[in-house]
Coordinates of C-alpha atoms and ligand atoms in Angstrom, one line a residue:
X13 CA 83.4 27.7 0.7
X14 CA 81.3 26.5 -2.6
X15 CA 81.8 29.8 -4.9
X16 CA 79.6 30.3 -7.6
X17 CA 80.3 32.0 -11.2
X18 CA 77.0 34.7 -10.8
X19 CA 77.5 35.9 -14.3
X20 CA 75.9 33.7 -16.5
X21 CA 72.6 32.9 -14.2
X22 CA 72.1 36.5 -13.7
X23 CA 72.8 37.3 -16.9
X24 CA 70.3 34.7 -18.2
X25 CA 68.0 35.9 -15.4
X26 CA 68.2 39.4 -16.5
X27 CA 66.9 38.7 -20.2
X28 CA 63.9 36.7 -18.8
X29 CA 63.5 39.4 -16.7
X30 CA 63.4 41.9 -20.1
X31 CA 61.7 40.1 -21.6
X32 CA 58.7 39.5 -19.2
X33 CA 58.9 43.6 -18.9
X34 CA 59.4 44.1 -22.9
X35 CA 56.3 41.9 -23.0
X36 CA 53.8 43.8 -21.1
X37 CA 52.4 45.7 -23.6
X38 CA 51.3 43.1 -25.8
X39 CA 51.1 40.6 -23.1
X40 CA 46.8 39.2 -22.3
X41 CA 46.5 40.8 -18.6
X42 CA 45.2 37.6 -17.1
X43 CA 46.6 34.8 -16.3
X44 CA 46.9 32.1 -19.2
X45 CA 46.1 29.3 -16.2
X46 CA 44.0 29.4 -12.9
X47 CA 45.8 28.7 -9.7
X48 CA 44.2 24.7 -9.7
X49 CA 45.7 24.4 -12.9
X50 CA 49.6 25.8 -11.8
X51 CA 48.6 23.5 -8.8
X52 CA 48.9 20.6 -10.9
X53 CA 51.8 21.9 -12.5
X54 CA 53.9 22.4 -9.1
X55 CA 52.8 20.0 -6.9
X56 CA 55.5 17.5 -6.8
X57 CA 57.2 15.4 -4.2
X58 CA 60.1 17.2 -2.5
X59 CA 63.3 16.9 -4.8
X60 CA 65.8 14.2 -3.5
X61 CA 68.7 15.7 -5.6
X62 CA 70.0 19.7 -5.9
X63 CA 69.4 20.8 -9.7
X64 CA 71.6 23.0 -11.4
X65 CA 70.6 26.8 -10.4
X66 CA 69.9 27.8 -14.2
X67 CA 67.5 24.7 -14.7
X68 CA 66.2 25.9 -11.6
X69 CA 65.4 29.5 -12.9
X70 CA 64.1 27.9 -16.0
X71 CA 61.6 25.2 -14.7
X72 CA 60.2 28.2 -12.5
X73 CA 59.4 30.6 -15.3
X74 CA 57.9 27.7 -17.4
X75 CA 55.9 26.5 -15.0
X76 CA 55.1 30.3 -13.2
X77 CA 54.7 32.1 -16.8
X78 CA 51.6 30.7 -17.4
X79 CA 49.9 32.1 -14.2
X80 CA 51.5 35.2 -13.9
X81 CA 48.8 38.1 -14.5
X82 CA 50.5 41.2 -16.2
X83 CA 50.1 43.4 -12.8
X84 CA 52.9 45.8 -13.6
X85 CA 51.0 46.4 -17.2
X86 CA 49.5 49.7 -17.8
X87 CA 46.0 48.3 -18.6
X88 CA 46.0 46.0 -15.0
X89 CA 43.3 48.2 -13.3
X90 CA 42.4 45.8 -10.6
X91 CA 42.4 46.3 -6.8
X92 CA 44.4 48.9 -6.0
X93 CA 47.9 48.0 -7.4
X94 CA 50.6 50.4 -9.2
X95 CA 53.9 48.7 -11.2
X96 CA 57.7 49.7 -10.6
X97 CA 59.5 52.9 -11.8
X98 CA 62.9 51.9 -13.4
X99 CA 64.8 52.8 -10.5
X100 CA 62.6 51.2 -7.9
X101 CA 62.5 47.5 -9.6
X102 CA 66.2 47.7 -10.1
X103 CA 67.7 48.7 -6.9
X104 CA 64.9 46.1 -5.4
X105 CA 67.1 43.6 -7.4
X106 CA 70.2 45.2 -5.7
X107 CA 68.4 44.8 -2.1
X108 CA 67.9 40.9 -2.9
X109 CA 71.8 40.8 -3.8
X110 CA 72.8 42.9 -1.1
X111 CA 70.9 40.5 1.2
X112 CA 70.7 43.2 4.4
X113 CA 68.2 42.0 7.5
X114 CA 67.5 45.9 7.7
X115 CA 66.4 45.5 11.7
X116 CA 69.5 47.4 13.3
X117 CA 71.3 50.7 12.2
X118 CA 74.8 49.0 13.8
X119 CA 74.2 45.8 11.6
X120 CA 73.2 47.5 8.1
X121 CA 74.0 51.4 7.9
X122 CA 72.8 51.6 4.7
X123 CA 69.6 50.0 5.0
X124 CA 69.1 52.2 8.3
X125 CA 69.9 55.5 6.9
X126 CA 68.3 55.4 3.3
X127 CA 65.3 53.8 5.0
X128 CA 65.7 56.8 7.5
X129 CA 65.7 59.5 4.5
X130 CA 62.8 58.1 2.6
X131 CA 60.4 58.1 5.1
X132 CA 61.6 61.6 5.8
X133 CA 61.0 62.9 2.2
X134 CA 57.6 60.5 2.7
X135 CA 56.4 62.8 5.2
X136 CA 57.9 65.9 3.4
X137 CA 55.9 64.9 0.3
X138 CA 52.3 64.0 2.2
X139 CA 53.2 67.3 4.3
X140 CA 52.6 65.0 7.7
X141 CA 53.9 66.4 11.0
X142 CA 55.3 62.6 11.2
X143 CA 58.1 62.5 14.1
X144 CA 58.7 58.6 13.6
X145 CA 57.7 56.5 10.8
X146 CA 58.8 52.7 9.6
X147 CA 58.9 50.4 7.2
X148 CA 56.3 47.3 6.8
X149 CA 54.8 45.1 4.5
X150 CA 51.8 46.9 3.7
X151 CA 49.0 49.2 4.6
X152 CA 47.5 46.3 6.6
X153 CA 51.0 46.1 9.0
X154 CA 51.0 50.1 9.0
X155 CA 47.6 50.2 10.4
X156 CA 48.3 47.3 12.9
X157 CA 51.1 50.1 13.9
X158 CA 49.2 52.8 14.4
X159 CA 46.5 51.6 15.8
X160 CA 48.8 49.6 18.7
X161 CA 50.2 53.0 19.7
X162 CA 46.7 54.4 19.5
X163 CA 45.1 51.8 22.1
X164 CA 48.7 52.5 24.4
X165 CA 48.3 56.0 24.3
X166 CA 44.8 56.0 25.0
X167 CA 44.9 53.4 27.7
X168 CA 47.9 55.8 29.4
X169 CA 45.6 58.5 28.8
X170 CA 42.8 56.4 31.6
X171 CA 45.6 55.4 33.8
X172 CA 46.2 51.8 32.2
X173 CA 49.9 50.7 31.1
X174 CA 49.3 48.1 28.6
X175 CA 52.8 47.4 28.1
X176 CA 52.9 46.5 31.8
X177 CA 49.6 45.4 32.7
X178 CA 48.2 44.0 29.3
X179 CA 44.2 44.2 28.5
X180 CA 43.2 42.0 30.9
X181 CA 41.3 44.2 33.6
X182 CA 41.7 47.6 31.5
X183 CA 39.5 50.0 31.0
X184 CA 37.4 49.6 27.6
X185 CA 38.3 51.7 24.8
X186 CA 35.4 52.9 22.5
X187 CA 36.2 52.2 18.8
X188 CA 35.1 54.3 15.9
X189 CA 34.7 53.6 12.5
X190 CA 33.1 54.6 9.3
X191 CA 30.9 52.1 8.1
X192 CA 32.8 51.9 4.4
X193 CA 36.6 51.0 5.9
X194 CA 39.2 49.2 4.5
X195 CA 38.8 45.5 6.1
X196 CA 42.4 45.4 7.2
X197 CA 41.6 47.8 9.6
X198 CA 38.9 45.4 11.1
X199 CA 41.9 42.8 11.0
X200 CA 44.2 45.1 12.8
X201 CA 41.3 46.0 15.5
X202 CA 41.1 42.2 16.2
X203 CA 44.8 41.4 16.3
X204 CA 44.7 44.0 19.0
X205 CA 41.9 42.8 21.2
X206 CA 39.2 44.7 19.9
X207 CA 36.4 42.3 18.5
X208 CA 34.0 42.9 15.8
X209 CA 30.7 43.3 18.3
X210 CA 32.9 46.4 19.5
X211 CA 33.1 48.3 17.3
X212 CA 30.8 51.5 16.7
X213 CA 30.0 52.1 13.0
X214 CA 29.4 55.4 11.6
X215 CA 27.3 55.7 8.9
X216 CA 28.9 56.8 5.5
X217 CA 27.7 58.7 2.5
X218 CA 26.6 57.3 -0.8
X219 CA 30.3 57.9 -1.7
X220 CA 32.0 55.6 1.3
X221 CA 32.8 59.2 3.7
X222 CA 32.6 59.0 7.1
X223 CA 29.6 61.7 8.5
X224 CA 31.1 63.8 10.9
X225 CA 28.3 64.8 12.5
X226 CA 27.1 61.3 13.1
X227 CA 30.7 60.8 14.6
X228 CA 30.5 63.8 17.0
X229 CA 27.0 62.2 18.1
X230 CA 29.1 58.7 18.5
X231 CA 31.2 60.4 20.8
X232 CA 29.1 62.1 23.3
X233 CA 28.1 58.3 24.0
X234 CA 30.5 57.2 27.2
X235 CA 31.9 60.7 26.6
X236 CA 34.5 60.3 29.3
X237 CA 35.7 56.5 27.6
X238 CA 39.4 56.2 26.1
X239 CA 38.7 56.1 22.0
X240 CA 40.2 55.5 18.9
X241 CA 38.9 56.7 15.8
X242 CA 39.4 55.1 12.0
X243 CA 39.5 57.3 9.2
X244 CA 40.3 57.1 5.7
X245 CA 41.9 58.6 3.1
X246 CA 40.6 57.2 -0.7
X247 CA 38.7 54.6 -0.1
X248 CA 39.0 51.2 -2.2
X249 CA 36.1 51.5 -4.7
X250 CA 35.8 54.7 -5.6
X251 CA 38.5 57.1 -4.0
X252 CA 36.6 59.0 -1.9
X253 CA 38.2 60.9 1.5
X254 CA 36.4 61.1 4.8
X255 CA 36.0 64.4 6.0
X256 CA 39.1 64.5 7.5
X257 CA 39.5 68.1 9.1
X258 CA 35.7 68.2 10.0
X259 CA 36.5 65.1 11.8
X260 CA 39.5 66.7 13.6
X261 CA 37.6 69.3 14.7
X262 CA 35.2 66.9 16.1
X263 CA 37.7 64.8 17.8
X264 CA 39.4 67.9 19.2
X265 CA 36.3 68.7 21.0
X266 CA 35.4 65.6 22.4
X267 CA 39.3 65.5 23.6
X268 CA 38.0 67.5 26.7
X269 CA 37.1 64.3 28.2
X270 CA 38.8 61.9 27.2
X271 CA 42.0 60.4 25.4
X272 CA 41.4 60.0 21.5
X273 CA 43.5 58.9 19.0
X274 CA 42.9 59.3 14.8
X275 CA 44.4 57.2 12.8
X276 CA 43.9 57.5 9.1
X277 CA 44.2 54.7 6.6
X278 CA 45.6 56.5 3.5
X279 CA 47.0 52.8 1.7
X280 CA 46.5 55.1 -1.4
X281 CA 44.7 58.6 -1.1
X282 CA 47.0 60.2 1.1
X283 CA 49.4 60.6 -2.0
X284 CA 46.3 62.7 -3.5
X285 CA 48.4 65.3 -0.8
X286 CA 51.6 65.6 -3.0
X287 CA 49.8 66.9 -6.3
X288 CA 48.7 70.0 -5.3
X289 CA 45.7 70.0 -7.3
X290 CA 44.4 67.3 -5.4
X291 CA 45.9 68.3 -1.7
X292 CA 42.2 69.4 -0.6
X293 CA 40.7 66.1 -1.4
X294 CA 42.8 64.7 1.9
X295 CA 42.9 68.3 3.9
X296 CA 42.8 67.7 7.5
X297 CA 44.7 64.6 7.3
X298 CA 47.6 66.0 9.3
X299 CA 45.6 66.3 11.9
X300 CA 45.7 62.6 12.8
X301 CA 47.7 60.8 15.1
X302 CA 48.5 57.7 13.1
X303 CA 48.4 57.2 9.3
X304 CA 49.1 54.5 7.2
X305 CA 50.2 54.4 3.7
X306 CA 51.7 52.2 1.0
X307 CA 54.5 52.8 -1.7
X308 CA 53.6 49.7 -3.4
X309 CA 50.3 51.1 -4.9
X310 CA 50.6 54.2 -6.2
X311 CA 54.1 55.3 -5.4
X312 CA 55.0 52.3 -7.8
X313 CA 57.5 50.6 -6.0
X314 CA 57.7 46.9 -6.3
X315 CA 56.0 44.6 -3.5
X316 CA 56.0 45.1 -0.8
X317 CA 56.4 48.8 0.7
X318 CA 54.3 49.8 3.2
X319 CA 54.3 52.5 5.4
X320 CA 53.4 53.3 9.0
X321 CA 53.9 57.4 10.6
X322 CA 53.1 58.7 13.7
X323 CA 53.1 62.1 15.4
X324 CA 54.2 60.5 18.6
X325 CA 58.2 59.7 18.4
X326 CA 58.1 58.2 22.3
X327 CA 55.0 56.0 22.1
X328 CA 56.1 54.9 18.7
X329 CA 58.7 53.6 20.6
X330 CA 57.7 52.3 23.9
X331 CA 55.3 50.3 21.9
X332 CA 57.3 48.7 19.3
X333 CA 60.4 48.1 21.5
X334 CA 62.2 45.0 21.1
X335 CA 64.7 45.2 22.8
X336 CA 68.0 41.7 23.2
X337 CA 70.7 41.7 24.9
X338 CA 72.6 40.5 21.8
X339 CA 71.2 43.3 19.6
X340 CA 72.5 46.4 19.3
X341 CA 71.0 49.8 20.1
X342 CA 70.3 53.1 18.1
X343 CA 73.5 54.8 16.9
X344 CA 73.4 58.2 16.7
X345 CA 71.1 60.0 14.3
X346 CA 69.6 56.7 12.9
X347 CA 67.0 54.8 14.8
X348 CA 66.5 50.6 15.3
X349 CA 64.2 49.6 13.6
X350 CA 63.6 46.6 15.5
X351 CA 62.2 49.0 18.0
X352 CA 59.3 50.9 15.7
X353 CA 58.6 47.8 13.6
X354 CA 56.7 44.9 14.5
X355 CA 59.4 42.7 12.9
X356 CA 62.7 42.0 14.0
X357 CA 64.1 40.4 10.7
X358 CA 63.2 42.6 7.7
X359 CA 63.8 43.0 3.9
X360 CA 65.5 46.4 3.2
X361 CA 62.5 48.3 1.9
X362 CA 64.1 51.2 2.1
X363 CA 66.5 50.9 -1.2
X364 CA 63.4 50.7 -3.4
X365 CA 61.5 53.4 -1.8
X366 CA 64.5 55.7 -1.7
X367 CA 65.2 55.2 -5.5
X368 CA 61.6 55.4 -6.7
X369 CA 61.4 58.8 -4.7
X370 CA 64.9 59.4 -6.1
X371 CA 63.6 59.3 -10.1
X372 CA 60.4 60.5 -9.6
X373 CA 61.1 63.8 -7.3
X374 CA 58.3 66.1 -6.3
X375 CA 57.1 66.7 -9.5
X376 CA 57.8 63.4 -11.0
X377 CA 54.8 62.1 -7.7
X378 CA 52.8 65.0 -8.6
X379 CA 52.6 64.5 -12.4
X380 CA 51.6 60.6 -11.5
X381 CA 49.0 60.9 -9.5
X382 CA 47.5 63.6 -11.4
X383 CA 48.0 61.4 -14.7
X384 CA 46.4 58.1 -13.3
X385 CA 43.5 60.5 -12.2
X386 CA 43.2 62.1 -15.7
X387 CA 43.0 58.9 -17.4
X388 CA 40.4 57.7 -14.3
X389 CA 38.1 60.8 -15.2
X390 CA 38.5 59.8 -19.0
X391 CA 37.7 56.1 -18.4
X392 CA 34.6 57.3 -16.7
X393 CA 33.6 59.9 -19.2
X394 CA 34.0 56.8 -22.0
X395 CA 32.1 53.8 -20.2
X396 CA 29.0 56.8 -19.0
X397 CA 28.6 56.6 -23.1
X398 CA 27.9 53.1 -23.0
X399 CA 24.1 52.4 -23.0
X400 CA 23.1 51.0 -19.9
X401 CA 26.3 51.9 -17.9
X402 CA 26.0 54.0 -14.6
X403 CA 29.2 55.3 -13.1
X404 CA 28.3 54.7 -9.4
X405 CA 30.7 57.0 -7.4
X406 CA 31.8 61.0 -7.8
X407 CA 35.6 60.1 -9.9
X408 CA 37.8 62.8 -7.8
X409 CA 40.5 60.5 -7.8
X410 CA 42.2 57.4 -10.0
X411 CA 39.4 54.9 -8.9
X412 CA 36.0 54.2 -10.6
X413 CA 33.1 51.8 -9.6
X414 CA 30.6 51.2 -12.5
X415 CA 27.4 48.9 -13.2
X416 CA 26.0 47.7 -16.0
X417 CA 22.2 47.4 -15.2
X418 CA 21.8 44.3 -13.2
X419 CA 24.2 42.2 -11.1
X420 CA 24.4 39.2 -13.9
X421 CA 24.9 41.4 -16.7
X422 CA 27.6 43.6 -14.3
X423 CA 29.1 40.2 -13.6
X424 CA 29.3 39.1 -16.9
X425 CA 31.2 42.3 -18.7
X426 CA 33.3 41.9 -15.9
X427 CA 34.1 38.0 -17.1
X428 CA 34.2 38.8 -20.6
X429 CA 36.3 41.9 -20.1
X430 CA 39.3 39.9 -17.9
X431 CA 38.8 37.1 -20.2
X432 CA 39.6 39.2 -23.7
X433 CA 43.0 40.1 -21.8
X434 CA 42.6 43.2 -22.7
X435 CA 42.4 44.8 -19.3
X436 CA 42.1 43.6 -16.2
X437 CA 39.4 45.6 -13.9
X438 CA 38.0 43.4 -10.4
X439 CA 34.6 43.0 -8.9
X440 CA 33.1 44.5 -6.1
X441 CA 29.8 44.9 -4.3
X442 CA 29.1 48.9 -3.5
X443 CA 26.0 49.7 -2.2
X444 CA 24.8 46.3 -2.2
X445 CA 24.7 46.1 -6.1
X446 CA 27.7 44.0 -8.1
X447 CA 30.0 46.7 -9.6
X448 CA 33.0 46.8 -11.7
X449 CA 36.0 48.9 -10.2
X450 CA 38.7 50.4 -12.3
X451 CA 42.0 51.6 -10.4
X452 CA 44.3 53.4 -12.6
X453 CA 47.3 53.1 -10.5
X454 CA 50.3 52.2 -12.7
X455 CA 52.9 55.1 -14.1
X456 CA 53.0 53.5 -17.7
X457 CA 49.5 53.8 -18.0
X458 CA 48.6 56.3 -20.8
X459 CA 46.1 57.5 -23.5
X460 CA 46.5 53.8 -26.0
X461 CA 45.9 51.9 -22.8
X462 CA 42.6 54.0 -21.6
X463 CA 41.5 53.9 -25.7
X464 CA 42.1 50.1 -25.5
X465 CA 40.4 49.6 -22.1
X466 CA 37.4 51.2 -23.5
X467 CA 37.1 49.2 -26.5
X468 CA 37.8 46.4 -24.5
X469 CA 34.4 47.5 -22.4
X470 CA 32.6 48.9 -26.0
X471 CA 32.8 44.9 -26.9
X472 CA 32.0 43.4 -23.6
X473 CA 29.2 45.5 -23.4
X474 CA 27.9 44.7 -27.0
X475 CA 28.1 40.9 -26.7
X476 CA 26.5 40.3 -22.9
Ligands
PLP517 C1 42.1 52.0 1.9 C2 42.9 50.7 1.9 N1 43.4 50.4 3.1 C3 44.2 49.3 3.3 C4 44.5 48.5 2.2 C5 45.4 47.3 2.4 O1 46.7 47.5 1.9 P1 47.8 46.4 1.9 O2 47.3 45.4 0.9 O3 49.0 47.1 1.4 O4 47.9 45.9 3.3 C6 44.0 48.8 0.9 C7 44.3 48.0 -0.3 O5 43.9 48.2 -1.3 C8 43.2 50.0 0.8 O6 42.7 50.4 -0.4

């Protein structure tokens, strides 16, 4: 067997590593070089010979440097996209060393159990009556999850085993969904046979919620049909909640006649539940069936950390089931994962989630979200001075959408702003105008960063 002397790469790793991190701060947000550019950079002919592991590392971060965008900065307030608490990058490090395929409790104990634990103290923090929850890449996976126990569950609810029997010839499930959703939930809808012309839209608000009452109307159409309905929690411009317990209640009634499921796409909001100041913003989200969440945005864990819960423990089950001869089973106490994921080989999520929820605690969570939200509210109350700025959406949470009179002129802060490096915000369009949104996401975000964001805007704003 070749062995290697790890020291000195890692070593050498670790201080380009540092230095990267020490860098953020001062570091432009965007990228130095546009993805045609790092094209031209990379794309060579296959290598004929092996290279020496520490050239290796240092062609990659010569050649990658250039196009890396500061995400894990305190001024990157793009998408929807947190950094890493101390804890969380380094026993991600650890998880890449330790090298476990995290898709049996026999095979990896450790991965098992601490994957086990976190999504436990997940479900303790969002205050979820979760009975089985899992591991996945994202919020996109998580609702994939949810939603193919919903359409089981639903279908067994009519008299149809899918598992058995598959679509073909079953009866048609009505699908419901507010009319500002995330689009991964469109994505997981069609991965599961449930086509665009499908679906039925209800309208939303001028701040992205779902209207109950134009649900409960929804509903009494087909009354006696299987359903599943889409909710959200924080949505992707501007934060807001559906009206999650109103919709409950709805749902709850139309459950007299036929099987419903709720599945609630929290990817960021549903966190808004462990700061208590915040809990009422995503009240009535326990009363789904399904939910789906990330620790990669606002948890701050590195990528990728998503997370998929359920009420139902045995459907979670029966529908995820891998199931090989060769594999081994549940041991007692700690389930397979194999069987609740969609995945059979998997990176050990767990280690990272388990140590970011380790430093932070209850409070630590609590004082994070309510921080990003404070400096949101702060952001907004600065660009509102701004002549000709409009703050689009009600900021009840750590997201902002804003407008800067007409779509060019919106268009071109935004350029101008990414391009000073300042700050990093991303485009939109809300309400069919161009908009600028601001997600304040990451837990080294703080008062210089907001002040510096806001000059960054003050100058933008002056020059278009
Ligand atoms: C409301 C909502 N749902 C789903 C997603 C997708 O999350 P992921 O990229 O982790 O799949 C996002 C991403 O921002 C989101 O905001």
């Amino acid at each position: 067997m070749q062995r290697t002397d790890w020291g000195p790469l890692l070593d050498h790793t670790r201080r380009l590593a540092t230095e990267f991190l020490d860098g953020l701060p001062d570091r432009p947000v965007a990228p130095a070089r546009d993805a045609t550019a790092l094209h031209a950079t990379f794309d060579r002919a296959v290598p004929d010979e092996p290279t020496d592991p520490r050239a290796v590392i240092d062609e990659l971060v010569r050649g990658a440097d250039p196009g890396l965008t500061a995400m894990p900065s305190g001024r990157f307030f793009g998408w929807v996209i947190g950094g890493g608490v101390p804890a969380a990058v380094a026993a991600d490090w650890l998880t890449t060393v330790w090298d476990q395929n995290a898709g049996s409790a026999e095979g990896t104990p450790a991965a098992a159990v601490i994957e086990q634990v976190a999504l436990r103290w997940v479900a303790e923090l969002l205050e979820l009556p979760v009975a089985s929850a899992v591991l996945v890449t994202g919020a996109q996976m998580a609702s994939f999850v949810g939603l193919a126990i919903g359409r089981s569950e639903v279908l067994r609810g009519a008299g149809w085993d899918v598992e058995a029997d598959g679509l073909h010839g079953a009866p048609r499930v009505r699908v419901l969904v507010g009319a500002e959703r995330h689009g991964t939930i469109d994505k997981a809808l069609r991965l599961l046979g449930f086509g665009a012309r499908g679906l039925t839209v209800v309208d939303a608000d001028r701040n992205g919620r779902m209207d109950a009452a134009a649900l409960a109307r929804a509903l009494t159409v087909d009354p006696g049909a299987p359903a599943l309905v889409c909710t959200q929690a924080g949505n992707v411009n501007g934060g807001a909640f559906d009206p999650l317990r109103a919709i409950g209640e709805v749902v709850a009634e139309a459950r007299a006649h036929a099987p419903i499921w709720v599945h609630c796409d929290g990817a960021f909001g549903l966190w808004a539940r462990a700061a208590p100041a915040r809990r009422a913003l995503a009240d009535g989200a326990e009363l789904a069936d399904s939910w789906s969440t990330d620790a990669h945005k606002w948890l701050n864990t590195p990528y990728d950390c998503g997370i998929a819960l359920t009420r139902h423990a045995a459907a979670h089950r029966r529908v995820m089931r891998g199931g090989a001869a060769y594999l081994p089973d549940d041991v007692p106490a700690v389930r397979t994962a194999f069987d609740h994921a969609p995945e059979l080989s998997r990176r050990a999520r767990g280690f990272a989630l388990w140590a970011a929820l380790r430093q932070l605690g209850r409070r630590g969570v609590a004082e994070l979200v309510e921080r990003t939200c404070a400096h949101a509210a702060r952001l907004a109350e600065g660009l509102a001075r701004l002549p000709g700025v409009e703050v689009m959406n009600d900021v009840v949470l750590n997201q902002l959408v804003v407008r800067f009179g007409d779509d060019a002129r919106t268009r071109a802060v935004l350029a101008r702003v990414i391009a000073g490096g300042a700050c990093y915000p991303s485009g939109t369009t809300w309400r069919g105008a161009a908009a600028i949104r601001i997600s304040v996401s990451n837990w080294t975000t703080d008062d210089d960063d907001v002040s510096r964001a806001l000059e960054a805007f003050a100058r933008a704003t002056a020059e278009v």
